[in-house]
mmCIF file of C-alpha atoms and ligand atoms in Angstrom:
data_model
loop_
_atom_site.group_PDB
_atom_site.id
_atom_site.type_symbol
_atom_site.label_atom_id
_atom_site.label_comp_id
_atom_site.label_asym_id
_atom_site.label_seq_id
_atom_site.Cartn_x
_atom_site.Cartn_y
_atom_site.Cartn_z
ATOM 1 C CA UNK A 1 127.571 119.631 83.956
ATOM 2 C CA UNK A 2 128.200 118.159 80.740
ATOM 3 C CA UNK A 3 132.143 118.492 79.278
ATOM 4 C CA UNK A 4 132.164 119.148 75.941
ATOM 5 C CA UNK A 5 135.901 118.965 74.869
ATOM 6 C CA UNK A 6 135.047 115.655 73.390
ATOM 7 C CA UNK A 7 131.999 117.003 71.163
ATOM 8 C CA UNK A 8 134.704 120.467 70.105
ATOM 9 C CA UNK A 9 136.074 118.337 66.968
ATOM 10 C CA UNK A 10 132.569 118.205 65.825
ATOM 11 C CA UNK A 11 131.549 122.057 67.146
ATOM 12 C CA UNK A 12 134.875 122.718 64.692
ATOM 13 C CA UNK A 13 134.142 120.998 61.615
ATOM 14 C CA UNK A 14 130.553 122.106 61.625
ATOM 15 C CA UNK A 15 131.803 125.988 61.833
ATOM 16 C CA UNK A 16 134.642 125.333 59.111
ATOM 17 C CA UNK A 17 131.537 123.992 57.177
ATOM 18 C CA UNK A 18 129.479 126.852 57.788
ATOM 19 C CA UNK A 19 132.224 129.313 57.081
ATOM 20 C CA UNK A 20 132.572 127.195 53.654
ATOM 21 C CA UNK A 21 128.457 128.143 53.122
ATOM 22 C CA UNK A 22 127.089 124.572 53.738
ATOM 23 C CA UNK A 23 124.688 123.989 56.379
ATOM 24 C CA UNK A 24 125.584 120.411 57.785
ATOM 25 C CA UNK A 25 121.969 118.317 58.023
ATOM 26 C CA UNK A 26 121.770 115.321 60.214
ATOM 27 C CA UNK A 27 118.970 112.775 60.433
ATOM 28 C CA UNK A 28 117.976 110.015 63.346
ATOM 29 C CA UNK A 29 117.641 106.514 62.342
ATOM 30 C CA UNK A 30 116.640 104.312 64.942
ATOM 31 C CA UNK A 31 115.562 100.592 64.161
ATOM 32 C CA UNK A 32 113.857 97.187 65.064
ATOM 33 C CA UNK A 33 111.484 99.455 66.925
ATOM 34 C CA UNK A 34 107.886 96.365 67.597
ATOM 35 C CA UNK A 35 106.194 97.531 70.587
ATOM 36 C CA UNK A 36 106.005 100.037 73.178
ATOM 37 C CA UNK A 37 108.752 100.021 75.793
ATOM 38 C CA UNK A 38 110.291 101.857 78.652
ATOM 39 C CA UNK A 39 113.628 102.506 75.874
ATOM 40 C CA UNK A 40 111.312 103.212 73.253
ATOM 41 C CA UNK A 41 109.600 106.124 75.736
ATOM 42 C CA UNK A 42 112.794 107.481 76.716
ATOM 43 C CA UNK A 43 114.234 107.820 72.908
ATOM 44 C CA UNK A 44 110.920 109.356 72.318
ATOM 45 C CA UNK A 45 110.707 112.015 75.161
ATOM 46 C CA UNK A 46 114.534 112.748 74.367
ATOM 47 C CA UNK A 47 113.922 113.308 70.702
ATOM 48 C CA UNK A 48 110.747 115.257 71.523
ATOM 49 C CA UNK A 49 112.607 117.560 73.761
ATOM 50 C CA UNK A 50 115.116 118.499 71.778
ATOM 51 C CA UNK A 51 113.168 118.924 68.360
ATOM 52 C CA UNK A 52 115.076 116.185 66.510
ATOM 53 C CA UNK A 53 112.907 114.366 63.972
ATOM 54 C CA UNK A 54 113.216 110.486 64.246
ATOM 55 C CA UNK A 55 112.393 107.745 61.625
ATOM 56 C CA UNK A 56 111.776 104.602 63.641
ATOM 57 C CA UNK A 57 112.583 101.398 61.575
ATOM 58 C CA UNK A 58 110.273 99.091 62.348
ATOM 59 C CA UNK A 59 109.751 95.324 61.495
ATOM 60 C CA UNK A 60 105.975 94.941 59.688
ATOM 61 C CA UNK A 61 105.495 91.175 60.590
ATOM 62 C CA UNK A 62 106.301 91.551 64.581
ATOM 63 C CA UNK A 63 104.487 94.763 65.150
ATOM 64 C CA UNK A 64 101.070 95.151 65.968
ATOM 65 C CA UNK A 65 98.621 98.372 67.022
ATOM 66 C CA UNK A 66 99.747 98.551 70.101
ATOM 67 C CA UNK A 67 102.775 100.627 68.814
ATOM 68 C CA UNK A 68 100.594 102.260 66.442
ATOM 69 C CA UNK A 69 98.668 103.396 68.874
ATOM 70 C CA UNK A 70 101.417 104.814 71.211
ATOM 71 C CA UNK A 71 102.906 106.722 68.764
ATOM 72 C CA UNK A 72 99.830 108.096 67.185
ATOM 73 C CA UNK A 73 100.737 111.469 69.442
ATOM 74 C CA UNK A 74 104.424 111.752 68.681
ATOM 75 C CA UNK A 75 104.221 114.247 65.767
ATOM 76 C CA UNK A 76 108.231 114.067 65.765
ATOM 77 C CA UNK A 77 108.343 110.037 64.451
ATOM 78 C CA UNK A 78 108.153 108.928 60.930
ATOM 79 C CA UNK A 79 108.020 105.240 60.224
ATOM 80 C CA UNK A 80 110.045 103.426 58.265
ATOM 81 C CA UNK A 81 110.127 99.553 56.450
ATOM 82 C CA UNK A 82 112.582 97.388 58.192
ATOM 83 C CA UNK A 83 112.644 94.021 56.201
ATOM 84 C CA UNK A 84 109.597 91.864 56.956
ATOM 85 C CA UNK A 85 110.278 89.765 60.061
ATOM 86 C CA UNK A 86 114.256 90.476 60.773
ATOM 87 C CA UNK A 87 115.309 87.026 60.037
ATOM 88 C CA UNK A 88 118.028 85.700 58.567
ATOM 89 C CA UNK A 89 118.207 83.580 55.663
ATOM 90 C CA UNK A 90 122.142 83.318 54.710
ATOM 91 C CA UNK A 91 123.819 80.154 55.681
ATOM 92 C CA UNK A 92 126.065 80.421 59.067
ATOM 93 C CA UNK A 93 129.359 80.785 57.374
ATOM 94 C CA UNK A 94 127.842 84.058 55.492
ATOM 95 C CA UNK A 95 127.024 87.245 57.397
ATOM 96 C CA UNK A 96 123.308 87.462 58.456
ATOM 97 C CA UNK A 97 120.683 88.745 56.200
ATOM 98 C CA UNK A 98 116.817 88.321 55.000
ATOM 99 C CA UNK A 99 117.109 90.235 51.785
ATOM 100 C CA UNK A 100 120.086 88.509 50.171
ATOM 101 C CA UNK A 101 119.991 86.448 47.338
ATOM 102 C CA UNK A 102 118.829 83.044 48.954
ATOM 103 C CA UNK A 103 115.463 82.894 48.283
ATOM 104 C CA UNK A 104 113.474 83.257 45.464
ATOM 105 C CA UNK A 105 112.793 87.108 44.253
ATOM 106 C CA UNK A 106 109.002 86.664 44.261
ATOM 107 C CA UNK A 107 109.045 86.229 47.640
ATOM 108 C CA UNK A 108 111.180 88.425 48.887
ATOM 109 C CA UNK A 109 109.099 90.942 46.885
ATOM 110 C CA UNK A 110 105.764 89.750 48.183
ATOM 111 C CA UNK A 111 107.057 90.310 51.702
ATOM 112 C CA UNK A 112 108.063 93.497 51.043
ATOM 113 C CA UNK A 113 105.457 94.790 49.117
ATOM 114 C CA UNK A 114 102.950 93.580 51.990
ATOM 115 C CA UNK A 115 105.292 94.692 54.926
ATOM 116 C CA UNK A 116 104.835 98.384 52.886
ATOM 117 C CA UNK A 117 101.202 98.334 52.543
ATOM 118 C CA UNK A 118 101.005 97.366 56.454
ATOM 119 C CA UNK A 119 102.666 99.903 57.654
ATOM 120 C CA UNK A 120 101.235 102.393 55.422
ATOM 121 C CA UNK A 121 98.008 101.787 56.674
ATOM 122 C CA UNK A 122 98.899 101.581 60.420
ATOM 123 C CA UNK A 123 100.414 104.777 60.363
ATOM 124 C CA UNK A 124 98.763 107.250 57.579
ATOM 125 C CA UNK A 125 100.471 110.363 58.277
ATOM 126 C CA UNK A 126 103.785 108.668 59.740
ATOM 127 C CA UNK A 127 104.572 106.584 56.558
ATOM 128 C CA UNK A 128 107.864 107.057 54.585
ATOM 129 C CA UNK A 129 107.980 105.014 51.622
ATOM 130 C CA UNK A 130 111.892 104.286 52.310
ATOM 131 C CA UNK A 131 113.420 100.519 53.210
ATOM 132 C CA UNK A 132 115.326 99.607 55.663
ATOM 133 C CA UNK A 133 117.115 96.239 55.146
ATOM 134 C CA UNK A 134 117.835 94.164 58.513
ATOM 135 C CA UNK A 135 121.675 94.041 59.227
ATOM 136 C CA UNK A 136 122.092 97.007 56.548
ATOM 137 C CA UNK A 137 122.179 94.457 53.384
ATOM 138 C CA UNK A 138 120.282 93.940 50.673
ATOM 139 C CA UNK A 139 120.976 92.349 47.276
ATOM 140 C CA UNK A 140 120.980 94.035 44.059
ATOM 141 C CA UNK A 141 118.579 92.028 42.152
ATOM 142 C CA UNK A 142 115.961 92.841 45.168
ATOM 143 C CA UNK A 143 117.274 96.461 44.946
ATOM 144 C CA UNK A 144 115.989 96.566 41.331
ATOM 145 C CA UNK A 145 112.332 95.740 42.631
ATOM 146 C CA UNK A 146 112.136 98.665 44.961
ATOM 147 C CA UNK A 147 110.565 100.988 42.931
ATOM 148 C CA UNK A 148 107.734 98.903 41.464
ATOM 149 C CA UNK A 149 106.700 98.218 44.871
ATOM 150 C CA UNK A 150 106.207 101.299 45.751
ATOM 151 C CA UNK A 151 109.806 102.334 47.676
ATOM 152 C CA UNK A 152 111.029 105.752 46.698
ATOM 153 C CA UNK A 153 114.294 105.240 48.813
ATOM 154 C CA UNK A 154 116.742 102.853 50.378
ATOM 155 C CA UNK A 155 119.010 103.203 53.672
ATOM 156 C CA UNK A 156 121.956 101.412 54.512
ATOM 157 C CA UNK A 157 124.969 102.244 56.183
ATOM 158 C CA UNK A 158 127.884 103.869 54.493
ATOM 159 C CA UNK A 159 128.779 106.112 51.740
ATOM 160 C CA UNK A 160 126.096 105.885 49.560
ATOM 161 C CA UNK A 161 126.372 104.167 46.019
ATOM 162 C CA UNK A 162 124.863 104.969 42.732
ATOM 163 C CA UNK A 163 121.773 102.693 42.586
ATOM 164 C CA UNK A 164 118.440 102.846 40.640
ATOM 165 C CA UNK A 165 116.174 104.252 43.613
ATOM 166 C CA UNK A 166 117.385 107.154 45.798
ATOM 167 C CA UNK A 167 120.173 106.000 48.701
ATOM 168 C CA UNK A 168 119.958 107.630 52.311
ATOM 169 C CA UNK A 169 122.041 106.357 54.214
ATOM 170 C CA UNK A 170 123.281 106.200 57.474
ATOM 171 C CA UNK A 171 126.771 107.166 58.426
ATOM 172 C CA UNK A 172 127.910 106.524 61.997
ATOM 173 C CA UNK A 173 126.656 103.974 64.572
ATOM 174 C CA UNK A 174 125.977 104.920 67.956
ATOM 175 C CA UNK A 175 126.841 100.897 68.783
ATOM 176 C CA UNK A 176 129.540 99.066 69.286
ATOM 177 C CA UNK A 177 128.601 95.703 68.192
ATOM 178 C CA UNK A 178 131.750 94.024 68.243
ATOM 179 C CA UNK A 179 132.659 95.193 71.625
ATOM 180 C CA UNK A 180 130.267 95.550 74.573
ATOM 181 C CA UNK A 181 127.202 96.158 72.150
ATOM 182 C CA UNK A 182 126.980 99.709 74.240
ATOM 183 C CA UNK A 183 127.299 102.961 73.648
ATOM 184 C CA UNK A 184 130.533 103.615 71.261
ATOM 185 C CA UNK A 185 133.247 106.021 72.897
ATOM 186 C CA UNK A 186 131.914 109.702 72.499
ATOM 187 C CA UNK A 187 135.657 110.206 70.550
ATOM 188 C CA UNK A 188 135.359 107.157 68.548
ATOM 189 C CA UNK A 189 131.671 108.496 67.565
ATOM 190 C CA UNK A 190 132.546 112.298 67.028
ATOM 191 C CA UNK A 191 135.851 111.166 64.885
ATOM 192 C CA UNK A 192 133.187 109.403 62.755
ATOM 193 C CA UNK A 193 130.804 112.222 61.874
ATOM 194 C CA UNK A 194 133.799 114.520 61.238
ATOM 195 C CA UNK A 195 134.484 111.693 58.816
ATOM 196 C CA UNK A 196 131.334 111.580 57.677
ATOM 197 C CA UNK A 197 130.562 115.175 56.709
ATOM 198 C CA UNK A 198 133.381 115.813 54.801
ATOM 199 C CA UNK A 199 133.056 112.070 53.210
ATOM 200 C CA UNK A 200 129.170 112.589 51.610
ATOM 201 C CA UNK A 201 127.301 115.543 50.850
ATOM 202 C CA UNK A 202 123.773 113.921 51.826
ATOM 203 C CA UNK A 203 122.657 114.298 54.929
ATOM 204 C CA UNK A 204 124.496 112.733 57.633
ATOM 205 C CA UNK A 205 122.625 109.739 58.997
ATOM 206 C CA UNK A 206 122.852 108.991 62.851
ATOM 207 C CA UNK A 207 122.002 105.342 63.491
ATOM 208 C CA UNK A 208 120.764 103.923 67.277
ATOM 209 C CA UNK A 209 118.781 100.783 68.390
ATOM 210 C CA UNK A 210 117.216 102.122 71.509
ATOM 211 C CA UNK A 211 116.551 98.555 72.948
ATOM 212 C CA UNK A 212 120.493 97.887 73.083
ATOM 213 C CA UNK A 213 121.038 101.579 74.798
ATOM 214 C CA UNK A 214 123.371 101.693 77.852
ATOM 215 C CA UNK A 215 123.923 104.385 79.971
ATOM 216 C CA UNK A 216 126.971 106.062 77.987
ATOM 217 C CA UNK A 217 124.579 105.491 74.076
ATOM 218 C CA UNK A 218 121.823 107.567 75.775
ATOM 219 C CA UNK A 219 124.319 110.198 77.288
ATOM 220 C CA UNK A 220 126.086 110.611 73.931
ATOM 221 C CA UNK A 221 122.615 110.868 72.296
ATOM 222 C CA UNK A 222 121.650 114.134 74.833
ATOM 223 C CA UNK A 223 125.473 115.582 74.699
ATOM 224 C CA UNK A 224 125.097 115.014 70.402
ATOM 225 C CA UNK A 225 121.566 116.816 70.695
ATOM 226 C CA UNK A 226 122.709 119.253 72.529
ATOM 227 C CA UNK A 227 125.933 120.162 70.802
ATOM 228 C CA UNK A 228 123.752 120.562 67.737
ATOM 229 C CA UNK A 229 119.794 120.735 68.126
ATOM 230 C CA UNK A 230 120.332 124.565 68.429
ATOM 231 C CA UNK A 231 123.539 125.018 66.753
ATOM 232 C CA UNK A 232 122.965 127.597 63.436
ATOM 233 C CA UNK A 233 125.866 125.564 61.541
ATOM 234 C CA UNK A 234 123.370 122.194 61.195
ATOM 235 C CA UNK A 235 120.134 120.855 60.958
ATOM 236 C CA UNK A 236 118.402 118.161 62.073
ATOM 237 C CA UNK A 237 115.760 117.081 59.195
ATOM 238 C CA UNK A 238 112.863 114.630 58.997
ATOM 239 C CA UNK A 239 113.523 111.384 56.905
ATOM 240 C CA UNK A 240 110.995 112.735 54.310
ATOM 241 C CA UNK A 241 112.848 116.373 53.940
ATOM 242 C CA UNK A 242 116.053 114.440 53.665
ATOM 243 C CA UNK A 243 114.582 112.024 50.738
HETATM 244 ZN ZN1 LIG M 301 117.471 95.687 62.632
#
């Protein structure tokens, strides 16, 4: 048996909402998804279960069919654009990042205008035309490109910020990077989506890397799904509802 004293903050602020008439809406963002794997199959099964759409970030120039072809069944998965290859281009004293200033524009366009097209055509009906920049950064003259490409939104991490092409972001991550790159304290992670819903009025955006999971980043994800997937005060939407 699961105890959910640590999930009641969240239980709390999602009635207040609901008492206040808003409907809180969540949505899964799970990235640098290449190629069918045991994680990959369990994030998949535990999203299925529970009914929670997932948008899988994946990287166009390391995937192939083989992933294509697993999750041709998963009705539940949409596919996002993350980057073109996931590799960085800042210099080591800068934090990492591929779509930063560094390069020339053109090609930073031409990669992702062909890591779009890819991906559009490997997955027809799973397709969101929304980017994903590696590491969560992106710079503004590439920003301004989005749209003629054919991008009708942009996720990073945060509060969003006014920009020319639609922001959804994501809010709190499951990961503790600087730490034991695990599974984030379920208090630490509930504090943050309290945060979160009464910082932005979007939908909240849930982010996970199901090749780093531990034990306690997959229990969080089932005690999170369960504290919510049938809870009337929030929603769980698909990437393209949210856009
Ligand atoms: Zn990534």
């Amino acid at each position: 048996m699961i105890d959910n004293a640590e999930m009641q903050p969240l239980l709390d602020e999602l009635a207040r909402q609901r008492d206040s008439g808003r409907i809180v809406q969540f949505w899964l963002r799970d990235d640098d998804a290449v190629e069918p794997t045991e994680a990959l199959g369990r994030f998949n099964t535990m999203t299925r279960e529970f009914k929670v759409p997932a948008c899988l970030a994946v990287i166009p120039a390391n995937t192939g069919k083989e992933l294509s072809t697993y999750l041709n069944n998963e009705a539940h998965i949409s596919i996002a654009v993350h980057g073109w290859a996931h590799e960085n281009h800042a210099p080591d004293n800068e934090k990492k990042q591929e779509l930063g200033a560094h390069r020339g524009l053109s090609d930073i366009v031409a990669e992702l205008s062909n890591g779009f097209d890819q991906l559009k055509t490997r997955y027809p009906d799973k397709f969101t035309p929304l980017l994903v920049p590696p590491w969560n950064r992106i710079a503004d003259s590439v920003v301004n490109e989005l749209s003629n490409i054919g991008y009708e939104a942009l996720s990073t991490f945060g509060v969003e910020k006014s920009a020319p092409i639609r922001m959804l972001n994501t809010h709190v991550d499951l990961i503790d990077w600087k730490g034991n790159r695990g599974g984030r304290s379920a208090q630490a992670l509930v504090a943050d989506l309290v945060k979160a819903i009464n910082e932005t009025s979007t939908p909240i955006g849930f982010l996970t890397h199901h090749l780093v999971h531990d034990e306690a980043a997959w229990q969080f994800m089932e005690r999170l799904f369960k504290a919510t997937a049938d809870n009337p005060a929030c929603r769980w939407v698909s990437v393209k509802d949210a856009i």
